[in-house]
């Protein structure tokens, strides 16, 4: 099977390429990138006016399988990814049972091979049962294929245990991904603490709940030499701590979600449970700091934190609703589209944050468009205007805080290992 993608704007941060060219794919590899390739192919895609970029890797996805298939499955979550222009996801271990030993890692990988339509890489739990008491079998999980470790959804409260986890992860050459939120400060909170939470009469989570843990874990990463990755950064203070740590040479990387880049605590005004996320949405000052940090490269990646929940779980009193928003079907449109149209990022920076940066952080093969590289490619139409309609999502989750938003720019093709998983919105289940 060969695919010729003709006349698109090829943007590849690794080689600093930004040029209209053709891309020829044979089997699962890119074999040629050049202007005006004359060769025949089984499929020819007219990509004039589109961007052709390294396959987007969403490094923070909740696929919910095993155990919470009423929220999402590997089949539906990877179809949502394909629809959203995402060629691979890294899935978080807060499943039931949690992904905390090699057999569950292998199980998820086997289901993904059978039922998935995009790549699935597994993040193993840091602690047994995600209980924060005892380290999980990280070595065995790494051997089985886990690319990173995290108790995402919860913070490891015990600093001594976190230190050991970082030491093990350093030996294994894998990053530790921290969900930074001090459990005591965050307890009972629904949204960011401040004037808005007071006005709405909702219990708040202070900004320091995040930055305290970011500071602690940066200190532990510096001491152990481990690679710490801070998930979904949400406060200006955390950005400052990460900036200083990077300047001091600590191995720290960070990601931000579209919801923290586009929304603030004001999104809770209407008591919309889709805007109840962890960490909570911050102030306008935080939002601006996150945007600046992404442009400066202090924050490396944009990730969805796709967190699907069943409608009946979210449609309850706000303090009862679970935290989380779906994001796989808006990640690429908001990052490559809205952030570049608003002048926050250049197209090159936006592509880097979605493909090259996550590939490097997780040590994956993807993230580049080059002859000989694996043919994971995202096609993006920067001009297409569309409205976010959760009812049309491939995900089982409908809990999007962007429902009704008009967005300019839409993913139009998802090529996974040379296979066209999505073209013009149609998913190929192959
Ligand atoms: O809002 C969130 N929901 N943040 C997380 O980190 C976990 C996620 C979930 O699993 O629902």
PDB file of N, CA, C and O in Angstrom, residues 13 38 60 69 149 223 246-247 249 284 314 347 356 383 390:
ATOM      1  N   UNK A  13       9.188  20.320  12.845  1.00  0.00           N
ATOM      2  CA  UNK A  13      10.082  21.065  13.746  1.00  0.00           C
ATOM      3  C   UNK A  13      11.487  20.448  13.865  1.00  0.00           C
ATOM      4  O   UNK A  13      12.457  21.180  14.018  1.00  0.00           O
ATOM      5  N   UNK A  38       6.532  12.551  -8.863  1.00  0.00           N
ATOM      6  CA  UNK A  38       5.746  12.109 -10.013  1.00  0.00           C
ATOM      7  C   UNK A  38       5.212  10.698  -9.887  1.00  0.00           C
ATOM      8  O   UNK A  38       4.317  10.270 -10.619  1.00  0.00           O
ATOM      9  N   UNK A  60      -1.457  12.496  27.225  1.00  0.00           N
ATOM     10  CA  UNK A  60      -2.242  12.410  28.470  1.00  0.00           C
ATOM     11  C   UNK A  60      -3.710  12.135  28.141  1.00  0.00           C
ATOM     12  O   UNK A  60      -4.510  13.050  27.961  1.00  0.00           O
ATOM     13  N   UNK A  69     -15.802   0.961  31.167  1.00  0.00           N
ATOM     14  CA  UNK A  69     -16.156   1.005  29.742  1.00  0.00           C
ATOM     15  C   UNK A  69     -17.429   1.804  29.475  1.00  0.00           C
ATOM     16  O   UNK A  69     -17.708   2.131  28.325  1.00  0.00           O
ATOM     17  N   UNK A 149       5.661   6.625  34.179  1.00  0.00           N
ATOM     18  CA  UNK A 149       4.928   6.226  35.382  1.00  0.00           C
ATOM     19  C   UNK A 149       4.225   7.426  35.996  1.00  0.00           C
ATOM     20  O   UNK A 149       4.768   8.530  36.016  1.00  0.00           O
ATOM     21  N   UNK A 223      17.594  16.131  43.134  1.00  0.00           N
ATOM     22  CA  UNK A 223      18.407  15.279  44.005  1.00  0.00           C
ATOM     23  C   UNK A 223      18.654  13.896  43.402  1.00  0.00           C
ATOM     24  O   UNK A 223      19.698  13.293  43.630  1.00  0.00           O
ATOM     25  N   UNK A 246      14.432  24.613  35.073  1.00  0.00           N
ATOM     26  CA  UNK A 246      15.073  24.384  33.769  1.00  0.00           C
ATOM     27  C   UNK A 246      16.370  25.170  33.663  1.00  0.00           C
ATOM     28  O   UNK A 246      17.380  24.664  33.186  1.00  0.00           O
ATOM     29  N   UNK A 247      16.322  26.416  34.144  1.00  0.00           N
ATOM     30  CA  UNK A 247      17.534  27.249  34.095  1.00  0.00           C
ATOM     31  C   UNK A 247      18.652  26.632  34.933  1.00  0.00           C
ATOM     32  O   UNK A 247      19.818  26.729  34.589  1.00  0.00           O
ATOM     33  N   UNK A 249      19.134  23.524  35.273  1.00  0.00           N
ATOM     34  CA  UNK A 249      19.575  22.262  34.675  1.00  0.00           C
ATOM     35  C   UNK A 249      18.871  21.022  35.201  1.00  0.00           C
ATOM     36  O   UNK A 249      19.313  19.900  34.950  1.00  0.00           O
ATOM     37  N   UNK A 284      -7.263  34.659  34.970  1.00  0.00           N
ATOM     38  CA  UNK A 284      -6.797  35.170  33.683  1.00  0.00           C
ATOM     39  C   UNK A 284      -5.274  35.343  33.702  1.00  0.00           C
ATOM     40  O   UNK A 284      -4.597  35.075  32.710  1.00  0.00           O
ATOM     41  N   UNK A 314     -21.938  13.251  35.369  1.00  0.00           N
ATOM     42  CA  UNK A 314     -21.653  14.694  35.378  1.00  0.00           C
ATOM     43  C   UNK A 314     -22.899  15.532  35.689  1.00  0.00           C
ATOM     44  O   UNK A 314     -22.793  16.639  36.201  1.00  0.00           O
ATOM     45  N   UNK A 347       2.984  28.343  13.733  1.00  0.00           N
ATOM     46  CA  UNK A 347       2.644  26.961  13.356  1.00  0.00           C
ATOM     47  C   UNK A 347       3.739  25.973  13.760  1.00  0.00           C
ATOM     48  O   UNK A 347       3.449  24.898  14.282  1.00  0.00           O
ATOM     49  N   UNK A 356       6.613  16.591  18.291  1.00  0.00           N
ATOM     50  CA  UNK A 356       8.019  16.347  18.631  1.00  0.00           C
ATOM     51  C   UNK A 356       8.242  16.332  20.144  1.00  0.00           C
ATOM     52  O   UNK A 356       8.923  15.443  20.671  1.00  0.00           O
ATOM     53  N   UNK A 383      -8.044  26.483   7.448  1.00  0.00           N
ATOM     54  CA  UNK A 383      -9.099  27.435   7.072  1.00  0.00           C
ATOM     55  C   UNK A 383     -10.501  26.965   7.457  1.00  0.00           C
ATOM     56  O   UNK A 383     -11.404  27.775   7.646  1.00  0.00           O
ATOM     57  N   UNK A 390     -20.503  18.194  20.813  1.00  0.00           N
ATOM     58  CA  UNK A 390     -20.193  16.944  21.522  1.00  0.00           C
ATOM     59  C   UNK A 390     -21.081  15.772  21.097  1.00  0.00           C
ATOM     60  O   UNK A 390     -20.625  14.621  21.112  1.00  0.00           O
TER      61      UNK A 390
END
